[in-house]
Coordinates of C-alpha atoms and ligand atoms in Angstrom, one line a residue:
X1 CA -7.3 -23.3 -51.4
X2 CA -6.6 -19.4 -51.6
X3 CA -9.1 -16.8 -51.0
X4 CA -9.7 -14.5 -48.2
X5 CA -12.0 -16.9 -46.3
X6 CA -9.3 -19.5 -46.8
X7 CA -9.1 -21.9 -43.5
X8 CA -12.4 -20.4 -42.0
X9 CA -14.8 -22.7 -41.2
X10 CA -18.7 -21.9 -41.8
X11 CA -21.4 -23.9 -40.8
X12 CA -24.4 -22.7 -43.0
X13 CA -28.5 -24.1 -43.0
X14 CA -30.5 -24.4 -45.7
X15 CA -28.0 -24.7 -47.8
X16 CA -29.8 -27.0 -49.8
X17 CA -31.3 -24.2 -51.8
X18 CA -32.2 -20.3 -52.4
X19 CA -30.0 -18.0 -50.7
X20 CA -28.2 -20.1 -48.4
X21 CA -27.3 -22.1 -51.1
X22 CA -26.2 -19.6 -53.1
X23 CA -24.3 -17.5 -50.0
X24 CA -22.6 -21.1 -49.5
X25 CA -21.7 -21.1 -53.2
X26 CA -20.0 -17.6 -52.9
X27 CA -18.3 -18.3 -49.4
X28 CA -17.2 -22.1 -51.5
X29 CA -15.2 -19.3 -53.8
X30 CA -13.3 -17.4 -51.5
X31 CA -11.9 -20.3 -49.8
X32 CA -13.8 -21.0 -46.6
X33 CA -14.5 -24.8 -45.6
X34 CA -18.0 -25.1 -45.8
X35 CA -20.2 -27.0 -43.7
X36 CA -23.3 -27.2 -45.3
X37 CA -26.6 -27.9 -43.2
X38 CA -29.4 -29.6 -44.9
X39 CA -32.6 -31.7 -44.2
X40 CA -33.2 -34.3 -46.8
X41 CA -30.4 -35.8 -48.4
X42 CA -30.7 -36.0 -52.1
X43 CA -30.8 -32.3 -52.2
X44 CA -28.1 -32.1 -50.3
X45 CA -25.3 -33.7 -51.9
X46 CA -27.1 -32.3 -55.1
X47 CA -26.3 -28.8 -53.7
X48 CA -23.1 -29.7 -52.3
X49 CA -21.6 -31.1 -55.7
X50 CA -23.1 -28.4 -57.3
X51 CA -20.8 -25.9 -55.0
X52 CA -17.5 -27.7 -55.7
X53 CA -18.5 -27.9 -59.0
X54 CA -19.1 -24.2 -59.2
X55 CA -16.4 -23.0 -56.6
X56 CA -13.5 -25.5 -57.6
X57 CA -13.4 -25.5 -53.8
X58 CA -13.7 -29.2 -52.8
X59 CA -14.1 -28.5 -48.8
X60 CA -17.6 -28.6 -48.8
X61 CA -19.2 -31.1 -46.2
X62 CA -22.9 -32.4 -45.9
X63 CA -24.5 -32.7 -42.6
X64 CA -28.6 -33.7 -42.3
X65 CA -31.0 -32.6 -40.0
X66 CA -34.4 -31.6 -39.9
X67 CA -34.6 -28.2 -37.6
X68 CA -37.6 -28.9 -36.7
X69 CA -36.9 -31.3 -34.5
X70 CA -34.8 -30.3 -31.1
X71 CA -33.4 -33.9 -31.0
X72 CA -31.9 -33.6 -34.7
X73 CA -30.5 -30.2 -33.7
X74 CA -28.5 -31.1 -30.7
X75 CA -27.2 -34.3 -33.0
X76 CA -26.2 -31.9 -35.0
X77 CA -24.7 -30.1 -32.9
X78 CA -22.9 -32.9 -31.2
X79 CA -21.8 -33.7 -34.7
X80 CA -20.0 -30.2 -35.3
X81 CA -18.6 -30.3 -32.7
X82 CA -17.0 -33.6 -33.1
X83 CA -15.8 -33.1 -36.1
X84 CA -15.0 -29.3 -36.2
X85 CA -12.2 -28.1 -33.4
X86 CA -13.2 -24.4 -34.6
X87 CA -16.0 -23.0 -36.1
X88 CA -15.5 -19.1 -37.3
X89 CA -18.9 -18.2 -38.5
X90 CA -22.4 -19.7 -37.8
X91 CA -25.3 -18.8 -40.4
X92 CA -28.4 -19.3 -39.4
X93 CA -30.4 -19.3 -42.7
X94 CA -33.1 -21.9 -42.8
X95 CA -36.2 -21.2 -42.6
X96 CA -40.3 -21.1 -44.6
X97 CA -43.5 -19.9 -44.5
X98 CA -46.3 -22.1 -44.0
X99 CA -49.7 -21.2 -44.6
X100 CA -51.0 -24.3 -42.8
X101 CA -50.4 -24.9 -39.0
X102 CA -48.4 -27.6 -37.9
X103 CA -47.1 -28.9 -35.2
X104 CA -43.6 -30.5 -35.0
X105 CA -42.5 -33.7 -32.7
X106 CA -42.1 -31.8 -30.1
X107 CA -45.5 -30.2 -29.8
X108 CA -44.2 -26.6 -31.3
X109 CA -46.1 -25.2 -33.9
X110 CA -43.8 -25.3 -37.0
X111 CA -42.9 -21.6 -38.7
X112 CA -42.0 -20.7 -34.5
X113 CA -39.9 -23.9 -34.2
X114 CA -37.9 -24.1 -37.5
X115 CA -37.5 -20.3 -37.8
X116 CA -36.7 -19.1 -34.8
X117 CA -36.2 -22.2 -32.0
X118 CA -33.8 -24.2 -34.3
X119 CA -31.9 -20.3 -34.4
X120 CA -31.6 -20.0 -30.6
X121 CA -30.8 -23.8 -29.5
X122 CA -28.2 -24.3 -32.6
X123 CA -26.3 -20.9 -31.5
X124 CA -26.9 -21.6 -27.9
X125 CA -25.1 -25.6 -28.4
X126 CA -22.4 -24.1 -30.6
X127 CA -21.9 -21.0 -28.7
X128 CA -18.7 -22.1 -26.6
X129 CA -17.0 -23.7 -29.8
X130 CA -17.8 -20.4 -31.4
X131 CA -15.9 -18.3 -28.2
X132 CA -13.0 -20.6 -28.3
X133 CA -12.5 -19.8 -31.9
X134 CA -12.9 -15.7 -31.6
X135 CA -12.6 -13.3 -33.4
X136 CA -16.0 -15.7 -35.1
X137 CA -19.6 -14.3 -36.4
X138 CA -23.3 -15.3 -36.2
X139 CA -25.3 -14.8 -38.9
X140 CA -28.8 -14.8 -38.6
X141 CA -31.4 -14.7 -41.3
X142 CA -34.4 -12.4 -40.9
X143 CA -36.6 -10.5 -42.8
X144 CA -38.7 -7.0 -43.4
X145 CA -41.6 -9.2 -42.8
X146 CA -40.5 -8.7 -39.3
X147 CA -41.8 -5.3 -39.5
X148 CA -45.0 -6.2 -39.6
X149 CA -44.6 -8.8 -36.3
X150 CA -45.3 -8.6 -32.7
X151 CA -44.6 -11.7 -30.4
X152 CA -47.4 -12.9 -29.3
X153 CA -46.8 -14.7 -25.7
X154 CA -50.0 -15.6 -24.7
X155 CA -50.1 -18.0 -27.8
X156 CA -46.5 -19.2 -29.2
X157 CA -48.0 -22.1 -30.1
X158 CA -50.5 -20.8 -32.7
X159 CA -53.2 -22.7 -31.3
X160 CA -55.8 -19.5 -31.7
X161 CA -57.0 -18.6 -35.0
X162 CA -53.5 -19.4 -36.9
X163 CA -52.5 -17.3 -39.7
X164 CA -49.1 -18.2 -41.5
X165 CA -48.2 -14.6 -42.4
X166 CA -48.5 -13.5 -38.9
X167 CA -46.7 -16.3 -38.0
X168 CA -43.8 -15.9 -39.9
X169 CA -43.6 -12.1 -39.7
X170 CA -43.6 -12.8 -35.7
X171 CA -40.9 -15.6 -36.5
X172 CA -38.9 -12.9 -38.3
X173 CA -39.1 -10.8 -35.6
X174 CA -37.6 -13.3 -33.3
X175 CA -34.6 -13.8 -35.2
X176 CA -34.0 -9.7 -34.8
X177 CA -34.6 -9.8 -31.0
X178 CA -33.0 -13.3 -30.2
X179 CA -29.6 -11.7 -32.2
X180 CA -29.7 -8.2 -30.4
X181 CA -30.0 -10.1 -26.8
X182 CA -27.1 -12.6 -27.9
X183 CA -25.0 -9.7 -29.2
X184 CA -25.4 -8.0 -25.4
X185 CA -24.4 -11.4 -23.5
X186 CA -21.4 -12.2 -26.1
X187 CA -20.3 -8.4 -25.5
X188 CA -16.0 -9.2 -24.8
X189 CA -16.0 -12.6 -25.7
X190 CA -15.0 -11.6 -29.6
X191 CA -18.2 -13.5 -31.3
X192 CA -20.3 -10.9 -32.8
X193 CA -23.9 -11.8 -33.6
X194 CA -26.3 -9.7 -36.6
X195 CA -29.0 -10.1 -38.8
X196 CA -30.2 -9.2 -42.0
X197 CA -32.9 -8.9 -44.4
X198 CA -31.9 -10.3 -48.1
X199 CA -34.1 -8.7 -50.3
X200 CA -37.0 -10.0 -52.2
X201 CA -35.5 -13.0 -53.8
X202 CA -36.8 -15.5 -56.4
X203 CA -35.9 -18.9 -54.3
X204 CA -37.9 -22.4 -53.0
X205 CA -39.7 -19.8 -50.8
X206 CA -43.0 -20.6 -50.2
X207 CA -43.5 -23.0 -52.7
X208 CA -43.8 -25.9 -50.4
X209 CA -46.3 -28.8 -51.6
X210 CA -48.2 -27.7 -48.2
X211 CA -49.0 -24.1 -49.2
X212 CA -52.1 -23.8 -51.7
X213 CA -51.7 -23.2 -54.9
X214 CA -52.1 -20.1 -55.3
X215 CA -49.6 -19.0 -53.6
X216 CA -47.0 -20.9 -54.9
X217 CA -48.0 -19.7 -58.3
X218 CA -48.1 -16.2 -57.1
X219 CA -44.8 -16.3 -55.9
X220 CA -43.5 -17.9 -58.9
X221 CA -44.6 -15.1 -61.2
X222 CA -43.7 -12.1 -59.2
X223 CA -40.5 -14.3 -59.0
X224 CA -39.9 -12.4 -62.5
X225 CA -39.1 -9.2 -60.7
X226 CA -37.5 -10.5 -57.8
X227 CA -33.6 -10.6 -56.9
X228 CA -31.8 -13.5 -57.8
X229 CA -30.6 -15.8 -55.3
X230 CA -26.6 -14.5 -55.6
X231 CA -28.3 -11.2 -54.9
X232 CA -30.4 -12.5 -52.4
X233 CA -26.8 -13.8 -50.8
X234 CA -25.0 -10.5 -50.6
X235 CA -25.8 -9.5 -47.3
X236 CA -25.1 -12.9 -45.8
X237 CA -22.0 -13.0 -47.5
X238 CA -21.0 -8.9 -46.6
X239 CA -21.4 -10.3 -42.6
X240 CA -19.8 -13.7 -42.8
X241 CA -16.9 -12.1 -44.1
X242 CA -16.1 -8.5 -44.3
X243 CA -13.5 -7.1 -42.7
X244 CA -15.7 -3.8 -42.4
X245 CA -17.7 -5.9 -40.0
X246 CA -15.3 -6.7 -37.9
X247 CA -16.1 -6.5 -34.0
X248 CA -19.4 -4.8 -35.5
X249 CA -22.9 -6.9 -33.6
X250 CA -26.3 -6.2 -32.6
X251 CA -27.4 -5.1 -35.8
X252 CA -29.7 -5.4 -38.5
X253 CA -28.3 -5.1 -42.2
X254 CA -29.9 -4.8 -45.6
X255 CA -27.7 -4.5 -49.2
X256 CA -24.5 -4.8 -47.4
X257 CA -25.6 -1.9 -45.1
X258 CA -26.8 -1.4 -41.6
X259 CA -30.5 -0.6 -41.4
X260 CA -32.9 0.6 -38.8
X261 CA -34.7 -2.3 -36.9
X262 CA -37.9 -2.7 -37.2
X263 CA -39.3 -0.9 -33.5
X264 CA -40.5 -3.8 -32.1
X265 CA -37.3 -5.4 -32.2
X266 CA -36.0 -2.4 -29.9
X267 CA -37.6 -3.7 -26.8
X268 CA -34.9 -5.3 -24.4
X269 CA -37.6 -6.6 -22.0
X270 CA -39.4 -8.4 -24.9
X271 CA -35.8 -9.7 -26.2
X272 CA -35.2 -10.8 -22.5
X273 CA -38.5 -12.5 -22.2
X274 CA -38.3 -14.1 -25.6
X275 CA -34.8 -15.6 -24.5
X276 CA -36.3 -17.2 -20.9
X277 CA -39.2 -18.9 -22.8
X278 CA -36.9 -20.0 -25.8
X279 CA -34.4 -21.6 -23.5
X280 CA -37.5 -23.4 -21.4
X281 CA -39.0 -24.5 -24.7
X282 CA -35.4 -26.0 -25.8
X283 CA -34.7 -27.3 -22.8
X284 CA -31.7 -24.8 -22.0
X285 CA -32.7 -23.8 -18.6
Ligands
NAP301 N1 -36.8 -15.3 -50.5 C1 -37.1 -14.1 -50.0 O1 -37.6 -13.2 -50.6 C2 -36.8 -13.9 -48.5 C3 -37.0 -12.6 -48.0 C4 -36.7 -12.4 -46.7 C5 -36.2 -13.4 -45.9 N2 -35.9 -14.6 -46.4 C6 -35.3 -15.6 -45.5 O2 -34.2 -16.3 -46.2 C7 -34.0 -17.6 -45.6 C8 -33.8 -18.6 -46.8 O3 -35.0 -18.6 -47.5 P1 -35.0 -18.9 -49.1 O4 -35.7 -17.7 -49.7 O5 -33.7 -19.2 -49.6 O6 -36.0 -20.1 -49.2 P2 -35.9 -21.6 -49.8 O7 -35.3 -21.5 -51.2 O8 -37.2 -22.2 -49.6 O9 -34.8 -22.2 -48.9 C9 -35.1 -22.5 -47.5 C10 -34.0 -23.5 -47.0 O10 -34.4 -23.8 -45.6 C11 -34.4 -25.2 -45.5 N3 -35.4 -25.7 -44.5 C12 -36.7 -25.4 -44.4 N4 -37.2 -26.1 -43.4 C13 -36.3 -26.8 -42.9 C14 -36.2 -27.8 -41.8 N5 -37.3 -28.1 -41.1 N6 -35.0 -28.4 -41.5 C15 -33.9 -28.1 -42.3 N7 -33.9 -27.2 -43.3 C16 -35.1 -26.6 -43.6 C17 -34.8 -25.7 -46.9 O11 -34.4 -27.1 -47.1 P3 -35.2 -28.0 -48.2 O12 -34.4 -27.9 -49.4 O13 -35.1 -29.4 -47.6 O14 -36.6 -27.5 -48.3 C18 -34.0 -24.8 -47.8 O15 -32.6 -25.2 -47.9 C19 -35.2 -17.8 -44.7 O16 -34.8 -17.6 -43.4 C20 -36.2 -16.8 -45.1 O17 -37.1 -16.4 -44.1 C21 -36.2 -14.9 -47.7

């Protein structure tokens, strides 16, 4: 395989669909081995002959897990790094709103656990296979709806009065603070760690069977003006491969550029205190 991501290996969730899919897709083309993430299988080896189909690239592997459940994660993870001796870039990409609370099997309520937990404990099991493979690259997958978020540690759970919009902006705004405290501990160890926000893209997002109607129907129609899911990949793509990013981390990017951080996410002592719960809630103490 030729391209300029030829012999890189990228580990990539939610790959099943949307933008992940779609950055896998693009990442497929330029040569990288791609191993894709996904929870139920059907989609994913729909998705995953889809990309060699598309990319010619036939270096495209399937592993399942749900991410909302810690025991499939570190699975997972034991999986990779079975059958992976180097990983060069991690994206963190999976993730939904969900305008009903739930609760996953391990007690967490589910927008916290799949957007931001499944983040932290993936990186965190991955993290020395990720070093020994320097100069590599973690992606993470936020959002603008992060400006909107504050983490709210009296109730991580979402037990009080639940709203699914404040829960995902807050989730969003974890991804921002969990990358900015991993960039700091990863300074000198060649693994750089940023996150993004992919525009406003036209994907699978938010039309889960478990959100009402409406808003599934909403998002569908102003899905007419929205970015397309290559689009949507871009930014994904510009960090998991860009030679202008090179040794760059800690930062938040939007069209291929950096972009300020929302000011919540500027808080070191929230970004340290959202690590030390994250790690107790994982187990990673
Ligand atoms: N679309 C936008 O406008 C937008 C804007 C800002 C940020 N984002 C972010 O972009 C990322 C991708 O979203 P998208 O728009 O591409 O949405 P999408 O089309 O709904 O794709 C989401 C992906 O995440 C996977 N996923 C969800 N829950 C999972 C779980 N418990 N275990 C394993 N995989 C799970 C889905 O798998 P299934 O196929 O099994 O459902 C799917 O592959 C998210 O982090 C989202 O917050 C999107």
């Amino acid at each position: 395989v030729t391209g300029d991501m030829a012999g890189k290996v990228i580990v990539i969730t939610g790959a099943s669909r949307g933008i992940g899919k779609a950055a896998a897709l693009e990442l497929a083309k330029r040569g990288a081995k791609i191993v894709a993430v996904a929870r139920d299988r059907a989609r994913g080896e729909t998705a995953v002959a889809d990309i060699k189909a598309a990319s010619g690239n036939q270096n495209v592997d399937l592993l399942l897990a749900d991410l909302s459940s810690q025991g499939d994660i570190r699975r997972l993870a034991d999986e990779l790094l079975a059958r992976y001796p180097r990983i060069d870039v991690l994206i963190n990409n999976a993730g939904a709103v969900n305008l009903q609370r739930s609760v996953t099997v391990d007690g967490i309520e589910t927008t916290f656990a799949v957007n931001h937990l499944a983040y932290f404990l993936l990186t965190n099991l991955l993290l020395d296979r990720l070093k020994s493979s320097a100069p590599a690259r973690i992606v993470n997958v936020s959002s603008d709806a992060s400006r909107g978020g504050t983490i709210d540690f009296e109730d991580l759970k979402g037990v009080r009065d639940y709203n699914g919009w404040r829960a995902y902006s807050q989730s969003k705004l974890a991804n921002i603070l969990f990358t900015d405290e991993l960039a700091r501990r990863l300074q000198g160890t060649g693994v750089t760690a940023n996150s993004l926000h992919p525009g406003t893209v036209a994907t699978g997002f938010g039309k889960s069977q478990n959100n009402p109607l409406w808003l599934r129907w909403g998002i569908r129609v102003a899905g007419l003006f929205m970015l397309k899911p290559e689009q949507g990949a871009q930014t994904l793509v510009y960090l998991a491969s860009s030679p202008e990013v090179e040794g760059i981390s800690g930062k938040f990017f939007t069209k291929n550029r950096e972009a300020n951080q929302p000011a919540a996410a500027s808080d070191e002592n929230v970004a340290r205190k959202l690590w030390d719960v994250s790690a107790r809630m994982t187990g990673l103490t």
